[in-house]
Every structure is written in C-alpha cells, then in structure tokens.
Amino acid sequence: MSDEFGEAALKNILVFYEGKRSELIPILQEAQGIHGWLPGKTMQLIADFLHINEGEVHSVASFYNQFRLMPLGRKMVTVCRGTACHIRGAPQILEDIGQSLRLKEGETSPDLEYTLESVACIGCCALAPVVKVNHKIHGEMTRERAVTLFPKLSE
Ligand code: FES
C-alpha cells in the first residue's frame, strides 16, 4: 500500500509524544521534516492524535511562518530584505523576480519549479543586494541581472 503522505513516518514521530495539546507546535515542526511542508492529511492525523479540531491545527500552522502549507519548488529563490540589501534595491529586485516568476512572496509555482521567499539576512551583507537560488549566492544583484537568472521566464 502506498504511503505517499508519510503516515508511517508521522507515526514514528508521534510515539515520542503523549497526545497533549501543548505538543502541537513541536509535532508540527517534526512532521514538516517528512515532506518539507504540511499536507492536509498530516494535519488531520495530528488533530486526531491530539484530540483537537483539524481547523485548530490548520490555524496554528498558518499563523507561524515557519510552517509551510504548500510544497516547495525545486528551485528556492530567496531574496534578502535585510538592511544592507534593502538600501541597495532589494525591494525592487524582489518585485521584478516576482513578476518574472509570476509569483508573490511565499508562493510556489503550480509546476513546483519555483518557490519565492525573502529572508531578513542571508549572511553576506558585503555582497548586497543578494539573491540565493537553492544554495547558490548571487551577490551585487541588479534588477537587470535578477531577471536573467530565470531565462525561460524572462523571454
Ligand atoms: S542584509 Fe542582505 S545579506 Fe545581510
């Protein structure tokens, strides 16, 4: 039988918990490690385990931005919005990339190719403004160069 949503992996996580409502956030954190996001079926099983409403699990998961309710794209596009990057044009770069990818911040493309996000600091401020695609850092970014990172979409 198929276990595409990771029920067996989730059960392996839940054996370490007592089923108390206060365990919801740590369980969500661990459960997210199964797929990198939280499918609805996973949240339903967590709700059953904790004897709480599934809507409560969903609202906690959607309140905290550490939790992802959608799968990630194969290419994670991260635009730094830290101070050094901000003053060197990061907001415009984020907007331009969003237009190229047809995504808003936090969204994943329907083909699961791209996820666009921003972070407070990537950690290489001397290269500001910085864009990261998966693990590759693109420093001293310009609006012109930013859209060329995604050639298929900038045509
Ligand atoms: S502020 Fe952008 S890398 Fe630090």
mmCIF file of C-alpha atoms and ligand atoms in Angstrom:
data_model
loop_
_atom_site.group_PDB
_atom_site.id
_atom_site.type_symbol
_atom_site.label_atom_id
_atom_site.label_comp_id
_atom_site.label_asym_id
_atom_site.label_seq_id
_atom_site.Cartn_x
_atom_site.Cartn_y
_atom_site.Cartn_z
ATOM 1 C CA MET A 1 0.000 0.000 0.000
ATOM 2 C CA SER A 2 1.256 3.479 -0.898
ATOM 3 C CA ASP A 3 2.227 5.862 1.901
ATOM 4 C CA GLU A 4 2.824 8.978 -0.165
ATOM 5 C CA PHE A 5 1.895 11.398 2.603
ATOM 6 C CA GLY A 6 4.223 9.721 5.096
ATOM 7 C CA GLU A 7 1.759 8.228 7.591
ATOM 8 C CA ALA A 8 4.325 5.679 8.766
ATOM 9 C CA ALA A 9 6.946 8.399 9.281
ATOM 10 C CA LEU A 10 4.409 10.513 11.179
ATOM 11 C CA LYS A 11 3.508 7.576 13.447
ATOM 12 C CA ASN A 12 7.217 7.134 14.188
ATOM 13 C CA ILE A 13 7.282 10.759 15.328
ATOM 14 C CA LEU A 14 4.076 10.562 17.377
ATOM 15 C CA VAL A 15 5.286 7.654 19.529
ATOM 16 C CA PHE A 16 7.519 10.142 21.309
ATOM 17 C CA TYR A 17 4.563 12.321 22.328
ATOM 18 C CA GLU A 18 1.776 11.891 24.893
ATOM 19 C CA GLY A 19 -1.058 13.415 22.889
ATOM 20 C CA LYS A 20 -1.260 16.723 24.796
ATOM 21 C CA ARG A 21 -2.447 19.846 23.023
ATOM 22 C CA SER A 22 0.691 21.672 24.188
ATOM 23 C CA GLU A 23 2.717 19.336 21.973
ATOM 24 C CA LEU A 24 1.139 20.680 18.795
ATOM 25 C CA ILE A 25 3.958 23.012 17.689
ATOM 26 C CA PRO A 26 6.840 20.566 18.238
ATOM 27 C CA ILE A 27 4.847 17.863 16.449
ATOM 28 C CA LEU A 28 4.193 20.206 13.515
ATOM 29 C CA GLN A 29 7.909 21.061 13.381
ATOM 30 C CA GLU A 30 8.884 17.411 13.228
ATOM 31 C CA ALA A 31 6.088 16.480 10.845
ATOM 32 C CA GLN A 32 7.177 19.194 8.437
ATOM 33 C CA GLY A 33 10.518 17.415 8.204
ATOM 34 C CA ILE A 34 8.823 14.469 6.436
ATOM 35 C CA HIS A 35 7.967 16.330 3.223
ATOM 36 C CA GLY A 36 9.298 19.833 3.844
ATOM 37 C CA TRP A 37 5.688 21.016 4.213
ATOM 38 C CA LEU A 38 2.453 20.018 5.963
ATOM 39 C CA PRO A 39 -0.101 18.218 3.779
ATOM 40 C CA GLY A 40 -3.734 18.348 4.931
ATOM 41 C CA LYS A 41 -3.743 14.617 5.662
ATOM 42 C CA THR A 42 -0.761 15.066 8.006
ATOM 43 C CA MET A 43 -2.567 17.836 9.882
ATOM 44 C CA GLN A 44 -5.684 15.680 10.123
ATOM 45 C CA LEU A 45 -3.713 12.818 11.681
ATOM 46 C CA ILE A 46 -2.069 15.206 14.136
ATOM 47 C CA ALA A 47 -5.504 16.577 15.102
ATOM 48 C CA ASP A 48 -6.758 13.022 15.703
ATOM 49 C CA PHE A 49 -3.700 12.224 17.814
ATOM 50 C CA LEU A 50 -4.143 15.339 19.970
ATOM 51 C CA HIS A 51 -7.972 15.016 20.099
ATOM 52 C CA ILE A 52 -8.406 18.537 18.785
ATOM 53 C CA ASN A 53 -10.203 20.031 15.808
ATOM 54 C CA GLU A 54 -8.380 19.858 12.482
ATOM 55 C CA GLY A 55 -9.170 23.557 11.965
ATOM 56 C CA GLU A 56 -7.194 24.381 15.105
ATOM 57 C CA VAL A 57 -4.141 22.564 13.746
ATOM 58 C CA HIS A 58 -4.530 24.392 10.444
ATOM 59 C CA SER A 59 -4.850 27.799 12.075
ATOM 60 C CA VAL A 60 -1.752 27.271 14.237
ATOM 61 C CA ALA A 61 0.205 26.045 11.205
ATOM 62 C CA SER A 62 -0.882 29.014 9.120
ATOM 63 C CA PHE A 63 -0.183 31.541 11.910
ATOM 64 C CA TYR A 64 3.534 30.762 12.169
ATOM 65 C CA ASN A 65 5.585 31.427 9.075
ATOM 66 C CA GLN A 66 7.970 28.576 9.928
ATOM 67 C CA PHE A 67 5.260 26.200 8.690
ATOM 68 C CA ARG A 68 4.616 25.586 5.028
ATOM 69 C CA LEU A 69 1.186 24.614 3.825
ATOM 70 C CA MET A 70 2.330 24.128 0.235
ATOM 71 C CA PRO A 71 5.133 22.015 -1.210
ATOM 72 C CA LEU A 72 8.355 23.807 -2.035
ATOM 73 C CA GLY A 73 9.545 24.350 -5.570
ATOM 74 C CA ARG A 74 12.612 22.541 -6.892
ATOM 75 C CA LYS A 75 14.313 25.941 -7.026
ATOM 76 C CA MET A 76 14.118 28.012 -3.856
ATOM 77 C CA VAL A 77 14.559 31.662 -4.787
ATOM 78 C CA THR A 78 15.429 33.706 -1.719
ATOM 79 C CA VAL A 79 15.736 37.473 -1.860
ATOM 80 C CA CYS A 80 17.434 39.134 1.092
ATOM 81 C CA ARG A 81 15.430 42.005 2.585
ATOM 82 C CA GLY A 82 17.997 42.874 5.294
ATOM 83 C CA THR A 83 19.097 46.462 5.779
ATOM 84 C CA ALA A 84 22.188 46.330 3.566
ATOM 85 C CA CYS A 85 20.245 44.695 0.744
ATOM 86 C CA HIS A 86 17.176 46.866 1.280
ATOM 87 C CA ILE A 87 19.056 50.134 0.825
ATOM 88 C CA ARG A 88 20.658 48.770 -2.336
ATOM 89 C CA GLY A 89 17.413 47.956 -4.057
ATOM 90 C CA ALA A 90 16.247 44.557 -2.758
ATOM 91 C CA PRO A 91 12.532 45.526 -2.725
ATOM 92 C CA GLN A 92 12.593 46.319 -6.455
ATOM 93 C CA ILE A 93 14.585 43.169 -7.182
ATOM 94 C CA LEU A 94 12.057 41.082 -5.251
ATOM 95 C CA GLU A 95 9.241 42.697 -7.195
ATOM 96 C CA ASP A 96 10.959 42.122 -10.556
ATOM 97 C CA ILE A 97 11.715 38.480 -9.783
ATOM 98 C CA GLY A 98 8.140 38.014 -8.619
ATOM 99 C CA GLN A 99 6.895 39.374 -11.937
ATOM 100 C CA SER A 100 9.290 37.139 -13.886
ATOM 101 C CA LEU A 101 8.218 34.048 -11.975
ATOM 102 C CA ARG A 102 4.595 35.184 -11.738
ATOM 103 C CA LEU A 103 4.750 34.571 -8.009
ATOM 104 C CA LYS A 104 4.158 36.570 -4.869
ATOM 105 C CA GLU A 105 6.462 36.183 -1.918
ATOM 106 C CA GLY A 106 5.812 32.853 -0.189
ATOM 107 C CA GLU A 107 4.225 31.253 -3.255
ATOM 108 C CA THR A 108 5.237 28.167 -5.227
ATOM 109 C CA SER A 109 4.627 27.870 -8.957
ATOM 110 C CA PRO A 110 1.914 25.373 -9.977
ATOM 111 C CA ASP A 111 4.548 23.196 -11.713
ATOM 112 C CA LEU A 112 6.530 23.138 -8.417
ATOM 113 C CA GLU A 113 9.567 24.563 -10.203
ATOM 114 C CA TYR A 114 9.997 27.727 -8.093
ATOM 115 C CA THR A 115 9.281 28.992 -4.611
ATOM 116 C CA LEU A 116 9.873 32.688 -3.949
ATOM 117 C CA GLU A 117 10.667 33.892 -0.456
ATOM 118 C CA SER A 118 12.556 36.622 1.353
ATOM 119 C CA VAL A 119 14.682 36.471 4.488
ATOM 120 C CA ALA A 120 15.979 39.024 6.987
ATOM 121 C CA CYS A 121 19.661 38.443 6.147
ATOM 122 C CA ILE A 122 21.400 35.782 4.082
ATOM 123 C CA GLY A 123 24.659 36.482 5.911
ATOM 124 C CA CYS A 124 26.861 38.013 3.214
ATOM 125 C CA CYS A 125 25.930 41.682 3.517
ATOM 126 C CA ALA A 126 29.136 42.862 1.794
ATOM 127 C CA LEU A 127 27.682 41.403 -1.422
ATOM 128 C CA ALA A 128 24.365 43.254 -1.073
ATOM 129 C CA PRO A 129 21.940 43.068 -2.643
ATOM 130 C CA VAL A 130 21.886 39.291 -2.527
ATOM 131 C CA VAL A 131 19.642 36.687 -4.147
ATOM 132 C CA LYS A 132 20.041 32.977 -3.442
ATOM 133 C CA VAL A 133 18.797 30.231 -5.752
ATOM 134 C CA ASN A 134 18.893 26.963 -3.838
ATOM 135 C CA HIS A 135 22.405 27.123 -2.322
ATOM 136 C CA LYS A 136 23.998 29.425 -4.901
ATOM 137 C CA ILE A 137 24.557 33.027 -3.834
ATOM 138 C CA HIS A 138 24.178 35.765 -6.434
ATOM 139 C CA GLY A 139 25.714 38.922 -4.987
ATOM 140 C CA GLU A 140 25.734 42.561 -6.115
ATOM 141 C CA MET A 141 22.453 41.867 -7.828
ATOM 142 C CA THR A 142 20.844 44.371 -10.129
ATOM 143 C CA ARG A 143 17.302 44.484 -11.456
ATOM 144 C CA GLU A 144 18.634 43.677 -14.921
ATOM 145 C CA ARG A 145 20.647 40.641 -13.770
ATOM 146 C CA ALA A 146 17.898 39.386 -11.479
ATOM 147 C CA VAL A 147 15.508 38.556 -14.303
ATOM 148 C CA THR A 148 18.253 36.836 -16.308
ATOM 149 C CA LEU A 149 18.526 34.243 -13.520
ATOM 150 C CA PHE A 150 15.334 32.758 -14.896
ATOM 151 C CA PRO A 151 15.864 32.668 -18.656
ATOM 152 C CA LYS A 152 12.825 30.613 -19.587
ATOM 153 C CA LEU A 153 10.509 33.031 -17.843
ATOM 154 C CA SER A 154 12.145 36.303 -18.831
ATOM 155 C CA GLU A 155 11.671 35.692 -22.559
HETATM 156 S S1 FES B 1 21.390 42.241 4.619
HETATM 157 FE FE1 FES B 1 21.359 41.045 2.820
HETATM 158 S S2 FES B 1 22.899 39.591 3.145
HETATM 159 FE FE2 FES B 1 22.792 40.664 5.010
#
